[in-house]
Coordinates of C-alpha atoms in Angstrom, one line a residue:
M1 CA 121.6 83.2 126.4
E2 CA 123.6 83.8 129.5
F3 CA 121.7 84.6 132.7
S4 CA 124.7 86.0 134.7
A5 CA 124.7 89.5 133.2
P6 CA 122.3 92.0 131.6
V7 CA 121.9 91.8 127.8
P8 CA 124.7 93.6 125.9
V9 CA 122.4 95.7 123.7
P10 CA 119.8 98.4 124.6
L11 CA 116.3 97.4 125.2
P12 CA 113.9 96.9 123.5
C13 CA 115.8 94.7 121.0
L14 CA 114.9 91.9 118.6
V15 CA 115.8 88.4 119.5
V16 CA 116.3 86.4 116.3
D17 CA 116.6 82.6 116.3
H18 CA 118.3 81.4 113.1
D19 CA 120.6 78.7 111.7
G20 CA 124.4 79.3 111.9
A21 CA 126.9 78.7 109.1
G22 CA 127.1 75.0 110.0
G23 CA 123.3 74.6 110.5
E24 CA 123.6 74.8 114.3
P25 CA 120.9 76.8 116.2
C26 CA 122.0 80.4 116.9
T27 CA 120.5 83.4 118.6
T28 CA 121.3 87.0 117.7
L29 CA 120.2 90.2 119.5
L30 CA 119.5 93.3 117.4
D31 CA 119.6 96.8 118.7
I32 CA 117.0 98.7 116.6
S33 CA 117.2 102.1 118.3
K34 CA 119.7 103.5 115.8
G35 CA 117.6 103.1 112.7
K36 CA 119.5 101.1 110.1
Q37 CA 122.7 100.9 112.1
Y38 CA 122.0 97.6 113.8
Q39 CA 124.2 96.2 116.5
H40 CA 124.5 92.4 116.5
H41 CA 125.4 90.3 119.5
A42 CA 125.5 86.5 119.1
C43 CA 124.2 84.4 122.0
D44 CA 124.9 80.9 120.8
D45 CA 127.1 79.3 123.4
A46 CA 126.4 75.7 124.4
G47 CA 125.4 76.6 128.0
S48 CA 122.7 79.0 126.9
R49 CA 121.1 76.4 124.6
R50 CA 119.9 74.3 127.5
F51 CA 117.4 77.1 128.4
R52 CA 114.1 77.6 126.8
R53 CA 112.8 81.2 127.0
W54 CA 109.5 83.0 126.5
M55 CA 109.3 86.8 126.4
T56 CA 106.5 88.6 128.2
P57 CA 105.0 92.0 127.6
H58 CA 106.2 93.0 131.1
G59 CA 109.8 92.5 130.0
W60 CA 110.5 89.5 132.2
V61 CA 111.6 86.4 130.5
L62 CA 110.1 83.0 131.5
S63 CA 113.0 80.6 131.5
W64 CA 113.2 76.8 131.8
D65 CA 116.5 75.0 132.4
T66 CA 115.9 71.7 130.5
S67 CA 118.7 70.0 132.4
T68 CA 117.5 70.7 135.9
L69 CA 113.8 71.4 135.1
A70 CA 114.0 74.7 137.1
T71 CA 111.9 77.6 136.0
F72 CA 112.3 81.3 136.8
L73 CA 111.6 84.8 135.6
W74 CA 114.7 86.7 134.5
S75 CA 115.1 90.4 134.0
P76 CA 117.2 91.1 130.9
Q77 CA 118.1 94.6 132.3
T78 CA 119.4 93.6 135.7
S79 CA 119.6 89.7 135.6
D80 CA 117.4 89.6 138.7
K81 CA 115.6 86.3 139.1
I82 CA 112.3 85.2 140.5
D83 CA 112.3 81.5 141.2
L84 CA 109.2 79.6 140.1
P85 CA 108.2 76.0 140.8
P86 CA 110.2 73.4 138.7
L87 CA 108.5 71.4 136.0
T88 CA 108.2 67.7 136.6
P89 CA 109.9 65.2 134.2
E90 CA 106.5 64.6 132.6
Q91 CA 105.8 68.3 131.9
E92 CA 107.0 70.3 128.9
I93 CA 105.9 73.7 127.8
P94 CA 106.1 73.9 124.0
L95 CA 108.8 76.2 122.6
H96 CA 106.4 78.5 120.7
S97 CA 104.0 79.1 123.5
A98 CA 102.9 82.7 124.3
C99 CA 103.6 83.8 127.9
S100 CA 102.1 86.6 130.0
L101 CA 102.0 87.7 133.6
S102 CA 98.9 88.8 135.5
G103 CA 100.8 91.8 136.9
K104 CA 104.2 93.4 137.5
P105 CA 106.2 91.2 139.8
A106 CA 107.7 94.2 141.7
T107 CA 104.3 95.6 142.7
A108 CA 101.7 92.8 142.4
G109 CA 102.8 90.9 145.5
S110 CA 101.2 87.8 144.1
F111 CA 100.7 87.1 140.5
T112 CA 100.1 84.3 137.9
V113 CA 102.4 83.2 135.1
V114 CA 100.5 81.8 132.1
A115 CA 101.8 80.1 128.9
V116 CA 99.4 79.4 126.1
E117 CA 100.1 76.5 123.7
P118 CA 100.2 77.8 120.1
E119 CA 97.7 75.5 118.4
D120 CA 96.1 73.5 121.1
T121 CA 93.4 74.0 123.8
V122 CA 96.0 74.0 126.6
V123 CA 97.3 76.6 129.0
W124 CA 100.0 76.2 131.6
Y125 CA 100.0 78.3 134.8
C126 CA 101.5 78.7 138.2
H127 CA 100.7 81.1 141.0
V128 CA 103.5 83.1 142.7
G129 CA 103.5 84.7 146.2
G130 CA 100.6 85.4 148.6
D131 CA 98.4 82.4 149.3
A132 CA 99.9 80.6 146.3
A133 CA 103.2 80.0 148.1
G134 CA 103.7 76.2 148.4
G135 CA 100.9 75.5 146.0
R136 CA 100.6 73.0 143.3
G137 CA 103.4 74.2 141.1
W138 CA 102.9 74.2 137.3
V139 CA 99.5 73.1 136.2
R140 CA 98.5 72.0 132.7
H141 CA 94.8 73.0 132.0
E142 CA 92.8 71.9 129.0
Y143 CA 89.9 74.3 128.1
D144 CA 86.9 74.1 125.7
M145 CA 85.6 77.1 123.8
G146 CA 83.6 75.1 121.3
S147 CA 84.4 74.6 117.6
V148 CA 84.4 76.7 114.4
T149 CA 83.2 75.4 111.1
S150 CA 85.5 76.0 108.1
P151 CA 84.1 76.8 104.6
V152 CA 82.8 74.0 102.5
V153 CA 85.5 72.4 100.3
N154 CA 84.5 69.8 97.7
G155 CA 81.1 69.6 99.3
R156 CA 82.4 69.0 102.8
S157 CA 82.9 71.3 105.8
M158 CA 85.3 70.7 108.7
Q159 CA 85.1 71.6 112.3
A160 CA 88.1 72.6 114.4
K161 CA 88.5 73.5 118.1
K162 CA 88.7 77.2 119.0
F163 CA 91.9 78.0 120.8
I164 CA 93.6 81.0 122.4
T165 CA 96.7 82.3 120.6
R166 CA 97.9 84.9 123.1
L167 CA 96.9 86.7 126.3
T168 CA 97.2 90.3 127.4
A169 CA 96.8 91.1 131.1
V170 CA 94.9 94.1 132.5
G171 CA 93.9 94.5 136.1
G172 CA 94.9 90.9 136.9
K173 CA 92.7 89.4 134.2
F174 CA 93.8 88.0 130.9
Y175 CA 92.1 89.0 127.6
F176 CA 92.2 87.4 124.2
K177 CA 90.5 87.9 120.8
S178 CA 87.5 85.8 120.0
E179 CA 85.1 86.1 117.1
G180 CA 82.5 88.9 117.9
E181 CA 83.5 89.1 121.5
L182 CA 86.3 89.8 123.9
G183 CA 87.5 86.6 125.7
M184 CA 88.6 86.7 129.3
L185 CA 90.6 84.3 131.5
D186 CA 90.6 84.7 135.2
F187 CA 92.1 82.7 138.0
S188 CA 90.3 82.2 141.4
P189 CA 92.6 80.4 141.8
A190 CA 91.5 77.8 139.1
P191 CA 91.1 79.1 135.6
L192 CA 87.7 80.5 134.6
L193 CA 86.8 81.4 131.0
G194 CA 84.4 84.2 130.2
S195 CA 83.6 86.8 127.5
V196 CA 82.1 90.2 126.9
P197 CA 80.3 91.1 123.6
V198 CA 82.3 93.9 121.9
A199 CA 81.5 95.1 118.4
D200 CA 84.2 94.5 115.7
I201 CA 86.0 97.5 114.3
E202 CA 85.2 98.7 110.8
R203 CA 87.5 97.7 107.9
P204 CA 88.7 100.3 105.4
P205 CA 87.9 99.7 101.8
R206 CA 90.1 97.1 100.0
T207 CA 90.9 95.4 103.3
T208 CA 91.2 91.6 102.7
S209 CA 92.7 90.7 106.0
M210 CA 93.6 92.2 109.4
A211 CA 96.5 91.5 111.8
L212 CA 95.3 92.0 115.4
S213 CA 97.0 92.3 118.8
F214 CA 96.2 93.5 122.3
V215 CA 98.5 95.8 124.3
E216 CA 98.2 97.0 127.9
L217 CA 99.0 100.7 128.4
G218 CA 98.4 102.6 131.6
G219 CA 96.0 100.0 133.0
E220 CA 93.9 100.1 129.8
L221 CA 93.4 97.5 127.0
Y222 CA 94.3 98.6 123.5
L223 CA 93.7 96.9 120.2
V224 CA 96.4 97.4 117.5
T225 CA 95.2 96.5 114.0
A226 CA 97.0 96.5 110.6
F227 CA 94.8 96.5 107.6
L228 CA 96.2 94.4 104.8
H229 CA 95.4 93.8 101.1
Y230 CA 96.3 90.6 99.3
D231 CA 96.8 90.9 95.6
I232 CA 95.9 88.1 93.2
G233 CA 99.6 87.7 92.4
G234 CA 100.3 87.0 96.1
A235 CA 101.8 90.3 97.1
T236 CA 100.7 91.9 100.4
S237 CA 100.4 95.6 101.0
V238 CA 99.7 97.5 104.2
L239 CA 96.7 99.9 103.9
G240 CA 97.0 101.4 107.3
C241 CA 97.2 100.8 111.0
G242 CA 94.6 101.6 113.7
V243 CA 94.9 101.8 117.5
Y244 CA 91.7 101.5 119.6
K245 CA 91.1 101.7 123.4
L246 CA 88.5 99.4 125.0
D247 CA 85.3 101.2 126.2
L248 CA 84.1 98.3 128.4
A249 CA 80.9 100.1 129.5
G250 CA 80.0 100.9 125.9
K251 CA 81.1 97.5 124.7
R252 CA 83.1 99.0 121.8
W253 CA 86.5 100.0 120.7
R254 CA 87.2 103.7 120.5
K255 CA 89.9 104.9 118.1
V256 CA 92.8 106.9 119.5
R257 CA 95.4 108.9 117.6
D258 CA 97.9 109.7 120.4
I259 CA 99.6 107.4 122.8
G260 CA 102.1 110.0 123.9
D261 CA 105.8 109.2 124.2
R262 CA 105.2 105.5 123.6
A263 CA 105.9 103.0 120.9
F264 CA 103.9 99.8 120.4
L265 CA 106.1 96.8 119.4
M266 CA 104.4 93.9 117.6
C267 CA 105.2 90.4 116.3
P268 CA 102.9 88.4 114.1
Q269 CA 102.5 85.3 116.3
Y270 CA 103.5 86.1 119.9
F271 CA 102.6 89.3 121.6
G272 CA 102.4 93.0 121.6
G273 CA 104.1 95.3 124.0
C274 CA 105.0 98.9 124.5
C275 CA 107.8 101.1 125.9
S276 CA 108.9 104.7 126.3
A277 CA 109.9 105.9 122.9
T278 CA 112.5 108.7 123.3
A279 CA 114.2 106.9 126.2
S280 CA 114.6 103.9 123.9
G281 CA 115.7 105.8 120.8
L282 CA 112.4 105.0 119.0
R283 CA 109.9 107.2 117.2
P284 CA 107.0 108.2 119.5
N285 CA 103.4 107.6 118.7
C286 CA 104.3 104.8 116.3
V287 CA 103.8 101.1 115.9
Y288 CA 106.9 99.0 115.2
W289 CA 105.6 95.8 113.5
M290 CA 108.0 93.0 112.7
G291 CA 107.1 90.4 110.0
L292 CA 103.7 92.0 109.3
C293 CA 103.4 90.7 105.8
G294 CA 104.9 87.3 106.4
D295 CA 108.4 88.6 105.6
K296 CA 111.5 89.6 107.7
L297 CA 110.9 93.4 107.5
L298 CA 110.3 95.9 110.3
R299 CA 107.7 98.5 109.5
V300 CA 107.3 101.7 111.5
I301 CA 103.8 103.1 111.2
D302 CA 102.5 106.5 112.5
I303 CA 99.2 106.4 114.3
D304 CA 98.6 110.2 114.4
G305 CA 95.8 110.0 111.8
N306 CA 97.9 109.6 108.7
E307 CA 98.5 106.0 109.5
E308 CA 101.3 105.9 106.9
T309 CA 104.3 103.7 107.0
H310 CA 107.2 105.9 108.1
A311 CA 109.9 103.4 107.3
V312 CA 110.5 99.8 106.2
Q313 CA 113.7 98.3 107.5
D314 CA 115.4 95.0 107.1
P315 CA 117.2 94.3 110.4
C316 CA 117.9 90.6 109.7
K317 CA 119.6 91.2 106.3
D318 CA 123.1 90.5 107.7
I319 CA 122.2 87.4 109.7
T320 CA 123.5 84.2 108.3
G321 CA 121.2 81.1 107.9
S322 CA 117.5 80.8 107.8
N323 CA 115.6 83.1 110.2
R324 CA 113.1 80.9 112.2
N325 CA 111.8 83.4 114.6
A326 CA 112.1 87.1 115.7
I327 CA 110.5 88.4 118.8
W328 CA 110.8 91.6 121.0
M329 CA 112.7 91.6 124.3
L330 CA 111.3 94.6 126.2
P331 CA 112.5 96.7 129.2
T332 CA 111.4 95.3 132.5
D333 CA 108.6 97.1 134.1
P334 CA 109.6 99.0 137.3

């Protein structure tokens, strides 16, 4: 992906990594604002492939030039760049890490960039601006949240380390889902793990699994949940979608049915974000969920109380090769 000009499709868009006709890695941008009339734009030149990129809910893209080791935040709307400390030759942030910022770079003054390794107890972070200037650069931090015991199989149980899959920033702190509680990660400036007991939400009848993600909206933390049912034959159906706002004082999630002229945009493994709906050509008060049932489909779900799937779309149907990953690129926060 070139970093010399804004992206050539409206934001938000889907960034799809896939195999080209000859098996080479390719990236395609999909404009989803026009319903089923998807605009494709290939970004598969050799120069762009030297960059690794991680989308953030604030719209900024964490970028790493693997040839020079330089890292920076890039705005896909304006191509503005915020230089970050370079990685050292011994450092490497895994490709499928989840990235978040503690605040909006334009207004925060100083902020922290965090990348969470996908299946390990490791976070990477660097502080930007303020007293952090001239600091330690990128830091690799290993954490310990204890272990979880898996069900007994053949008379034996197994233990595995708990790890963070993604982070959502509200008020300068990072939040993550943990069993029976709300996990928190703060930096002072070293990382500090904490938690708040928060009651789990109720599952509708026939729910066999839930897909969960946090989203920040208006300085508040929201939980977006899809309720799923797995059939014996292997098919997955969507029973509904719920949106909840954190009541920190009451230590509970309160259901909401109206997020105004906003749309939540979700991916199964990476992050949830939001944007203005009508300005982006999207349906307001809806959740756009990509790959919810382990497929390549985009579901648009109303959250006004009916919680019905408004549309099921297949934006990747015309992309050649195997689709390895699809993630949202959002407008940059002002």
